[in-house]
Short mmCIF file of C-alpha atoms and ligand atoms in Angstrom, two decimals:
data_model
loop_
_atom_site.label_atom_id
_atom_site.label_comp_id
_atom_site.label_asym_id
_atom_site.label_seq_id
_atom_site.Cartn_x
_atom_site.Cartn_y
_atom_site.Cartn_z
CA MET A 1 -116.68 -10.46 59.17
CA GLU A 2 -117.84 -11.99 62.44
CA LYS A 3 -117.35 -10.04 65.63
CA GLU A 4 -115.31 -12.98 66.97
CA THR A 5 -112.72 -12.62 64.19
CA PRO A 6 -110.73 -9.74 65.78
CA PHE A 7 -110.84 -11.55 69.15
CA SER A 8 -109.32 -14.74 67.72
CA HIS A 9 -106.62 -12.69 65.97
CA LEU A 10 -105.83 -11.08 69.32
CA GLU A 11 -105.61 -14.48 71.04
CA GLN A 12 -103.03 -15.62 68.48
CA HIS A 13 -100.72 -12.81 69.65
CA ARG A 14 -101.21 -13.41 73.38
CA GLU A 15 -97.55 -14.18 74.24
CA GLU A 16 -96.24 -11.36 72.03
CA ILE A 17 -98.62 -8.89 73.69
CA PHE A 18 -97.45 -9.90 77.17
CA SER A 19 -93.84 -9.44 76.07
CA TRP A 20 -94.62 -5.90 74.83
CA GLY A 21 -96.20 -5.34 78.23
CA GLN A 22 -92.89 -6.10 79.93
CA LEU A 23 -90.86 -4.09 77.41
CA PHE A 24 -92.97 -0.92 77.69
CA PHE A 25 -93.30 -1.20 81.49
CA ARG A 26 -89.48 -1.27 81.72
CA THR A 27 -89.19 1.66 79.27
CA ALA A 28 -90.29 4.32 81.75
CA GLU A 29 -89.58 7.85 80.48
CA LEU A 30 -90.82 11.26 81.57
CA GLY A 31 -93.12 13.47 79.49
CA PHE A 32 -91.73 14.86 76.22
CA GLN A 33 -88.68 12.58 76.63
CA GLU A 34 -90.31 9.28 75.62
CA TYR A 35 -87.70 8.69 72.89
CA SER A 36 -87.14 4.94 73.47
CA THR A 37 -90.88 4.34 73.88
CA SER A 38 -91.47 6.14 70.59
CA ALA A 39 -88.69 4.15 68.89
CA HIS A 40 -90.15 0.81 70.10
CA ILE A 41 -93.58 1.83 68.77
CA THR A 42 -92.32 2.92 65.33
CA ALA A 43 -90.14 -0.22 64.99
CA LEU A 44 -93.30 -2.36 65.30
CA LEU A 45 -95.25 -0.10 62.92
CA ASP A 46 -92.43 -0.40 60.36
CA GLN A 47 -92.50 -4.18 60.72
CA TRP A 48 -96.28 -4.24 60.16
CA GLN A 49 -96.07 -1.67 57.33
CA ILE A 50 -98.52 0.69 58.98
CA PRO A 51 -98.11 4.37 57.98
CA TYR A 52 -97.39 6.80 60.78
CA GLU A 53 -96.18 10.26 61.63
CA LYS A 54 -93.67 10.70 64.45
CA ASN A 55 -92.13 13.51 66.54
CA ILE A 56 -95.53 15.13 67.09
CA ALA A 57 -95.29 17.34 70.18
CA MET A 58 -91.67 16.10 70.62
CA THR A 59 -92.15 12.34 70.96
CA GLY A 60 -95.75 11.60 69.94
CA VAL A 61 -96.68 9.16 67.18
CA CYS A 62 -99.84 8.92 65.08
CA ALA A 63 -100.53 5.68 63.15
CA ARG A 64 -103.44 5.53 60.73
CA LEU A 65 -105.55 2.73 59.22
CA GLY A 66 -108.14 3.46 56.53
CA THR A 67 -108.19 6.61 54.42
CA GLU A 68 -111.75 7.96 54.51
CA GLY A 69 -115.11 7.80 56.23
CA TYR A 70 -116.06 7.79 59.91
CA HIS A 71 -112.95 8.75 61.89
CA ILE A 72 -112.25 7.17 65.28
CA ALA A 73 -109.26 8.29 67.38
CA PHE A 74 -107.74 5.95 69.94
CA VAL A 75 -105.58 7.87 72.39
CA SER A 76 -102.91 6.28 74.59
CA ASP A 77 -100.52 7.94 77.03
CA MET A 78 -96.78 7.23 76.90
CA ASP A 79 -95.19 8.89 79.93
CA ALA A 80 -94.01 7.64 83.31
CA LEU A 81 -93.22 9.32 86.66
CA PRO A 82 -89.98 9.86 88.57
CA ARG A 83 -89.31 7.26 91.28
CA GLN A 84 -89.83 8.53 94.82
CA SER A 85 -86.35 7.23 95.58
CA GLY A 86 -85.09 9.88 93.14
CA ILE A 87 -83.32 7.32 90.91
CA GLY A 88 -84.92 6.61 87.55
CA ASN A 89 -88.56 6.52 86.50
CA VAL A 90 -91.44 4.10 86.92
CA HIS A 91 -94.70 3.51 85.03
CA SER A 92 -96.72 4.08 88.19
CA CYS A 93 -99.80 5.38 86.35
CA GLY A 94 -100.01 2.36 84.06
CA HIS A 95 -99.53 4.32 80.82
CA SER A 96 -97.36 1.51 79.39
CA ILE A 97 -100.51 -0.66 79.40
CA GLN A 98 -102.28 1.90 77.19
CA THR A 99 -99.39 1.79 74.70
CA VAL A 100 -99.69 -2.00 74.52
CA LEU A 101 -103.49 -1.83 74.12
CA ALA A 102 -103.07 0.57 71.17
CA LEU A 103 -100.44 -1.66 69.53
CA SER A 104 -102.55 -4.80 70.02
CA MET A 105 -105.57 -3.11 68.42
CA LEU A 106 -103.44 -1.77 65.56
CA LYS A 107 -102.03 -5.22 64.84
CA VAL A 108 -105.48 -6.87 64.81
CA LEU A 109 -107.18 -4.14 62.78
CA LYS A 110 -104.36 -4.22 60.22
CA GLU A 111 -104.57 -8.02 59.93
CA THR A 112 -108.35 -8.12 59.61
CA GLY A 113 -108.52 -5.03 57.37
CA LEU A 114 -111.67 -3.99 59.24
CA PRO A 115 -111.31 -0.18 58.74
CA GLU A 116 -110.84 -0.48 54.95
CA LYS A 117 -113.59 -3.10 54.59
CA THR A 118 -116.09 -0.86 56.39
CA GLY A 119 -114.96 2.43 54.81
CA CYS A 120 -113.81 3.84 58.15
CA ARG A 121 -110.65 5.41 59.51
CA ILE A 122 -108.95 4.89 62.84
CA SER A 123 -106.00 6.95 64.06
CA PHE A 124 -103.93 5.80 67.03
CA PHE A 125 -102.40 8.73 68.89
CA PHE A 126 -99.51 7.82 71.19
CA THR A 127 -99.53 10.97 73.29
CA PRO A 128 -96.60 12.26 75.39
CA ALA A 129 -96.64 14.00 78.74
CA GLU A 130 -100.01 13.37 80.38
CA GLU A 131 -98.67 13.77 83.92
CA PHE A 132 -98.76 17.47 84.84
CA ILE A 133 -95.22 17.71 86.25
CA ASP A 134 -91.72 18.90 85.40
CA PHE A 135 -92.77 22.50 84.71
CA ALA A 136 -89.29 24.03 84.45
CA PHE A 137 -88.34 21.58 81.68
CA ARG A 138 -91.62 21.98 79.79
CA ASP A 139 -91.75 25.77 80.11
CA GLU A 140 -88.24 25.91 78.67
CA LEU A 141 -89.46 23.91 75.64
CA ILE A 142 -92.35 26.37 75.34
CA ALA A 143 -89.91 29.31 75.55
CA GLN A 144 -87.91 27.69 72.72
CA SER A 145 -91.15 27.38 70.68
CA LYS A 146 -90.80 23.59 70.57
CA LEU A 147 -94.15 23.27 72.35
CA GLN A 148 -97.20 25.42 73.00
CA TYR A 149 -98.61 23.58 76.01
CA ARG A 150 -97.38 21.56 78.95
CA SER A 151 -99.27 18.39 77.94
CA GLY A 152 -99.10 16.14 74.89
CA LYS A 153 -102.79 16.05 74.00
CA GLN A 154 -103.13 19.83 74.40
CA ASN A 155 -100.28 20.37 71.91
CA MET A 156 -101.88 17.92 69.48
CA ILE A 157 -105.26 19.66 69.82
CA ALA A 158 -103.65 23.06 69.17
CA GLN A 159 -101.84 21.65 66.12
CA GLY A 160 -105.16 20.49 64.65
CA TYR A 161 -104.62 16.71 64.89
CA PHE A 162 -108.16 16.19 66.20
CA ASP A 163 -109.92 18.62 63.85
CA ASP A 164 -111.28 15.88 61.58
CA VAL A 165 -111.92 13.26 64.28
CA ASP A 166 -115.48 12.06 64.99
CA CYS A 167 -114.99 10.40 68.37
CA VAL A 168 -112.23 9.63 70.86
CA LEU A 169 -111.70 6.32 72.66
CA SER A 170 -109.25 5.70 75.50
CA ALA A 171 -108.66 3.48 78.51
CA HIS A 172 -106.87 3.99 81.82
CA ALA A 173 -106.01 1.59 84.62
CA ASN A 174 -108.05 1.97 87.81
CA GLY A 175 -107.16 0.81 91.31
CA GLU A 176 -110.21 -1.44 91.80
CA LYS A 177 -109.84 -4.93 93.26
CA ASP A 178 -113.32 -6.46 93.03
CA THR A 179 -114.45 -5.30 89.59
CA LEU A 180 -112.95 -5.56 86.09
CA PHE A 181 -114.04 -2.31 84.44
CA ASP A 182 -115.51 1.14 85.07
CA ILE A 183 -117.44 3.32 82.66
CA GLN A 184 -118.91 6.83 82.56
CA SER A 185 -116.59 8.05 85.34
CA THR A 186 -115.61 11.70 85.69
CA LEU A 187 -112.27 13.37 86.26
CA THR A 188 -111.92 16.76 87.86
CA GLY A 189 -110.58 19.82 86.02
CA PHE A 190 -108.13 22.32 87.46
CA GLN A 191 -106.38 25.66 87.05
CA ALA A 192 -103.52 27.19 89.01
CA LYS A 193 -104.01 30.72 90.37
CA LYS A 194 -101.31 32.98 91.68
CA ALA A 195 -102.15 36.37 93.24
CA VAL A 196 -99.27 38.74 93.94
CA PHE A 197 -100.16 41.50 96.42
CA LEU A 198 -97.99 44.59 96.24
CA GLY A 199 -97.87 47.29 98.94
CA LYS A 200 -95.30 49.63 100.39
CA SER A 201 -92.72 48.86 103.05
CA ALA A 202 -92.22 51.09 106.11
CA HIS A 203 -90.85 50.88 109.66
CA SER A 204 -93.42 48.71 111.41
CA GLY A 205 -92.98 50.44 114.77
CA ALA A 206 -92.18 54.05 113.95
CA ALA A 207 -94.33 54.60 110.85
CA PRO A 208 -96.62 51.70 109.88
CA HIS A 209 -99.15 54.25 108.58
CA LEU A 210 -96.70 55.17 105.81
CA GLY A 211 -96.65 51.60 104.55
CA ARG A 212 -99.26 49.36 102.91
CA ASN A 213 -99.06 45.81 104.20
CA ALA A 214 -99.19 43.31 101.30
CA LEU A 215 -99.53 40.40 103.71
CA HIS A 216 -102.83 41.85 104.99
CA GLY A 217 -104.19 41.66 101.44
CA ALA A 218 -103.14 38.01 101.13
CA VAL A 219 -104.68 37.10 104.50
CA LEU A 220 -107.94 38.89 103.67
CA CYS A 221 -108.05 37.09 100.34
CA GLN A 222 -107.41 33.73 102.01
CA ASN A 223 -110.53 34.31 104.11
CA ALA A 224 -112.58 35.41 101.12
CA LEU A 225 -111.55 32.26 99.24
CA ALA A 226 -112.62 30.10 102.17
CA PHE A 227 -116.06 31.79 102.16
CA LEU A 228 -116.29 31.37 98.38
CA LYS A 229 -116.67 27.60 98.77
CA GLU A 230 -120.22 28.23 100.05
CA HIS A 231 -121.23 29.50 96.60
CA PHE A 232 -121.03 26.03 95.08
CA PRO A 233 -123.00 22.83 95.77
CA PRO A 234 -121.09 19.72 96.90
CA GLU A 235 -121.59 17.91 93.56
CA ALA A 236 -119.73 20.74 91.77
CA GLY A 237 -116.64 19.35 93.50
CA LEU A 238 -115.03 22.75 94.01
CA ARG A 239 -111.72 22.39 95.83
CA LEU A 240 -109.32 25.18 96.62
CA HIS A 241 -106.59 25.39 99.20
CA PRO A 242 -104.69 28.69 99.10
CA VAL A 243 -101.10 28.62 100.32
CA LEU A 244 -99.03 31.68 101.15
CA THR A 245 -95.93 30.88 99.12
CA GLU A 246 -93.97 34.08 99.56
CA SER A 247 -93.85 37.17 101.77
CA SER A 248 -91.27 39.92 102.09
CA GLY A 249 -90.42 41.84 105.22
CA THR A 250 -89.10 41.01 108.67
CA VAL A 251 -90.84 41.65 111.97
CA ASN A 252 -89.93 45.30 111.92
CA ILE A 253 -90.59 46.01 108.25
CA ILE A 254 -94.08 46.20 106.74
CA PRO A 255 -94.08 43.60 103.92
CA ASP A 256 -94.52 45.12 100.47
CA ARG A 257 -95.06 41.82 98.67
CA ALA A 258 -97.01 38.65 99.42
CA VAL A 259 -97.94 35.80 97.12
CA LEU A 260 -100.95 33.56 97.52
CA GLU A 261 -101.28 30.49 95.30
CA THR A 262 -103.95 27.86 94.90
CA TYR A 263 -105.19 25.16 92.59
CA LEU A 264 -108.90 25.37 91.76
CA ARG A 265 -110.53 22.02 91.01
CA ALA A 266 -114.09 21.29 89.89
CA ASN A 267 -116.13 18.44 88.41
CA ASP A 268 -117.47 20.46 85.47
CA THR A 269 -116.12 23.17 83.20
CA ASP A 270 -118.77 25.79 84.05
CA THR A 271 -117.99 25.53 87.77
CA LEU A 272 -114.27 25.66 87.09
CA LEU A 273 -114.51 28.83 85.00
CA ARG A 274 -117.01 30.53 87.32
CA ALA A 275 -114.89 29.71 90.37
CA ALA A 276 -111.83 31.08 88.56
CA ASP A 277 -113.63 34.40 87.94
CA GLU A 278 -114.88 34.61 91.51
CA ALA A 279 -111.41 33.81 92.89
CA ASP A 280 -110.02 36.67 90.77
CA ASN A 281 -112.67 38.95 92.26
CA CYS A 282 -111.62 37.94 95.78
CA ALA A 283 -107.99 38.82 95.09
CA ARG A 284 -108.79 42.03 93.22
CA HIS A 285 -111.26 43.43 95.76
CA CYS A 286 -109.32 42.39 98.86
CA ALA A 287 -106.32 44.22 97.41
CA ALA A 288 -108.43 47.28 96.57
CA ALA A 289 -109.94 47.30 100.08
CA LEU A 290 -106.47 47.82 101.53
CA SER A 291 -105.05 50.11 98.79
CA LEU A 292 -102.76 47.42 97.44
CA GLU A 293 -101.94 46.46 93.91
CA CYS A 294 -102.70 42.95 92.75
CA ARG A 295 -101.33 40.86 89.89
CA ILE A 296 -103.20 37.69 89.07
CA GLU A 297 -101.68 34.88 87.05
CA THR A 298 -103.80 32.02 85.72
CA THR A 299 -102.15 28.84 84.51
CA PRO A 300 -104.67 26.47 82.95
CA GLY A 301 -104.35 22.80 83.83
CA TYR A 302 -106.79 20.24 82.41
CA LEU A 303 -110.53 20.42 81.84
CA PRO A 304 -112.91 18.01 83.59
CA LEU A 305 -113.62 14.69 81.87
CA ARG A 306 -117.24 14.38 80.80
CA GLN A 307 -117.83 11.16 78.87
CA SER A 308 -120.17 10.53 75.97
CA PRO A 309 -123.25 8.57 77.19
CA PRO A 310 -124.09 7.03 73.76
CA LEU A 311 -120.52 5.77 73.32
CA ASN A 312 -120.54 4.37 76.84
CA HIS A 313 -123.81 2.62 76.09
CA ILE A 314 -122.11 0.66 73.28
CA LEU A 315 -119.04 0.13 75.47
CA ARG A 316 -121.23 -1.31 78.22
CA GLU A 317 -122.73 -3.89 75.85
CA ASN A 318 -119.23 -4.91 74.81
CA ILE A 319 -118.00 -5.24 78.39
CA LEU A 320 -120.96 -7.50 79.18
CA LEU A 321 -119.80 -9.91 76.46
CA HIS A 322 -116.83 -10.71 78.69
CA CYS A 323 -118.18 -10.46 82.26
CA ASP A 324 -121.41 -9.89 84.17
CA GLU A 325 -122.76 -6.64 85.62
CA SER A 326 -121.25 -7.25 89.04
CA ALA A 327 -117.78 -6.77 87.47
CA LEU A 328 -118.71 -3.30 86.20
CA LEU A 329 -118.57 0.00 88.07
CA GLU A 330 -120.45 3.01 86.70
CA ASN A 331 -120.43 6.78 87.29
CA VAL A 332 -117.38 6.96 89.57
CA VAL A 333 -116.53 10.55 90.55
CA SER A 334 -112.75 10.80 90.71
CA GLY A 335 -110.62 13.60 92.14
CA ALA A 336 -107.85 12.83 89.64
CA SER A 337 -107.36 14.81 86.41
CA GLY A 338 -106.13 14.10 82.89
CA ASP A 339 -105.72 15.85 79.56
CA ILE A 340 -108.35 13.48 78.14
CA GLY A 341 -110.68 16.04 79.78
CA ASP A 342 -109.66 18.61 77.16
CA LEU A 343 -110.57 16.18 74.39
CA SER A 344 -113.93 15.48 76.04
CA PHE A 345 -114.65 19.23 75.97
CA LEU A 346 -114.30 19.16 72.17
CA LEU A 347 -115.42 15.73 70.97
CA PRO A 348 -117.55 12.73 72.05
CA THR A 349 -115.02 10.92 74.24
CA ILE A 350 -114.78 7.92 76.51
CA GLN A 351 -112.13 6.69 78.89
CA MET A 352 -112.94 3.22 80.18
CA GLY A 353 -111.26 2.09 83.37
CA PHE A 354 -109.77 -1.41 83.71
CA SER A 355 -108.49 -3.14 86.83
CA GLY A 356 -105.50 -5.44 87.25
CA ILE A 357 -102.84 -3.35 88.88
CA GLU A 358 -101.33 -3.76 92.32
CA GLY A 359 -100.05 -1.04 94.64
CA GLN A 360 -100.88 2.65 94.59
CA PHE A 361 -100.91 5.03 91.67
CA HIS A 362 -97.88 7.35 91.47
CA HIS A 363 -96.04 5.06 93.89
CA ASP A 364 -92.83 3.08 93.22
CA ALA A 365 -94.48 -0.21 94.22
CA PHE A 366 -97.00 -0.05 91.33
CA THR A 367 -97.10 -3.38 89.43
CA ILE A 368 -99.32 -5.18 86.92
CA ARG A 369 -101.11 -7.99 88.77
CA ASP A 370 -103.53 -9.23 86.11
CA PRO A 371 -102.11 -9.03 82.56
CA GLU A 372 -105.09 -11.02 81.28
CA ASN A 373 -107.49 -8.19 82.17
CA CYS A 374 -105.13 -5.27 81.50
CA TYR A 375 -104.10 -6.39 78.02
CA LEU A 376 -106.33 -9.12 76.60
CA ARG A 377 -109.82 -8.57 77.99
CA THR A 378 -109.58 -4.77 77.76
CA ALA A 379 -108.33 -4.96 74.15
CA LYS A 380 -111.24 -7.27 73.26
CA VAL A 381 -113.75 -4.83 74.75
CA LEU A 382 -112.20 -1.94 72.79
CA LEU A 383 -112.00 -3.98 69.57
CA GLY A 384 -115.65 -4.94 70.03
CA LEU A 385 -116.55 -1.26 70.40
CA CYS A 386 -114.57 -0.38 67.23
CA PHE A 387 -116.24 -3.28 65.41
CA ASP A 388 -119.71 -1.97 66.33
CA LEU A 389 -118.92 1.62 65.33
CA MET A 390 -117.39 0.49 62.04
CA THR A 391 -120.04 -2.03 61.04
CA HIS A 392 -123.20 -0.27 62.33
CA PRO A 393 -123.42 3.30 60.97
CA LYS A 394 -126.51 3.97 63.11
CA LEU A 395 -124.43 3.65 66.28
CA ARG A 396 -121.95 6.33 65.26
CA VAL A 397 -121.62 9.44 67.37
CA PHE A 398 -120.54 12.75 65.82
CA PRO A 399 -119.07 16.00 67.18
CA GLU A 400 -121.28 19.03 67.72
CA ASN A 401 -120.14 22.63 67.13
CA PHE A 402 -116.50 21.59 67.01
CA ALA A 403 -115.18 24.88 65.55
CA GLU A 404 -116.96 26.94 68.20
CA LYS A 405 -115.75 24.66 71.00
CA LYS A 406 -112.19 24.74 69.71
CA SER A 407 -112.02 28.53 69.69
CA ARG A 408 -113.46 28.52 73.23
CA TRP A 409 -110.83 25.91 74.23
CA LEU A 410 -108.02 28.04 72.79
CA GLN A 411 -109.30 30.94 74.87
CA ILE A 412 -109.69 28.97 78.12
CA THR A 413 -106.26 27.36 77.90
CA GLN A 414 -104.28 30.55 77.40
CA LYS A 415 -102.03 31.53 80.27
CA GLN A 416 -103.25 34.88 81.60
CA ALA A 417 -101.67 37.67 83.59
CA ASN A 418 -103.79 40.57 84.81
CA HIS A 419 -102.57 43.61 86.65
CA GLU A 420 -104.98 45.56 88.83
ZN1 LIG B 1 -101.01 9.69 86.72
ZN1 LIG B 2 -102.47 8.32 84.18
#
């Protein structure tokens, strides 16, 4: 098969692909509630007679082509965000485009029979709930044992869906105007920390010495956390911004409880985990210094995205079939986060960026300006990458120490509560 063959198949479906684009953009549903999105996806898979599994992590779908050999996973998000106006939802992160990219690739790979002809497998994971929002709803699902994690990909990882995967491909819209694609970019990782300082209340005028002021512990800790930033170089991207979210007491009562919360963000996993330990030390020792008790709660978010250089090398070649170097951005350091970071911790992973949207991310005015780039050109690049991996065994990239990394991941992503 010529490399052009999948591209010409894609071209034949141009109008259909654009119509899916409109359908999925209109079908904007929040994480773990993407029921209509899921139904539209499975209706097409039924029509094309592609086997799939549905209701994974509530609304997720996994469609598979090929039965053995090198195993590629293509991952696409499904969820939208609530409108700022408060009425309805909007696809203001462009996840509907990813759904359409996955469907376009599925259709072409099914028609050409490329996976079977090359003895490879490709699984398309339509993953729910990438946006890290709506905690009350998601925590309730966790309490009912319907989920283990707050994000779609994390649930799928925990359930073992990626255990036999060799590499992970994905794509996300970027906000660029003057370029078409970005590669080898990073996303930051984050954790939420909550430190509860517990003291003893007393009359603040008559007998402050009988109390232990919890607020003093929180204030001391806030200073320690500010000094902590000096322990990390700028490229580590450590960000923390503690907020006093709760304090008891009135002006004449010594507060016996104060709560300090912060997100910790970093560009790499080692920094994130080290900063988390050092932040715990700040809370613990500031509390001890003032004879207070301290309870620390850690809620893991997402891990930083670190992309696979060999996969991006092949991706780059494929991008340059459709544009010149001036249309390509490389090594962008982004302050955003995504659960694709967790997959990149475990497996060789890429997330290419494509331009063609208008307006800001996570804003009601988000629209798709350039469907040609978002759907057609991006799908051709991704199909070209799949073609290379399937037809040239020497280019294939494999996981390293997956079992060890997975047990580490399970450990890192557990919610923790420590009482000092
Ligand atoms: Zn988003
Ligand atoms: Zn997104």
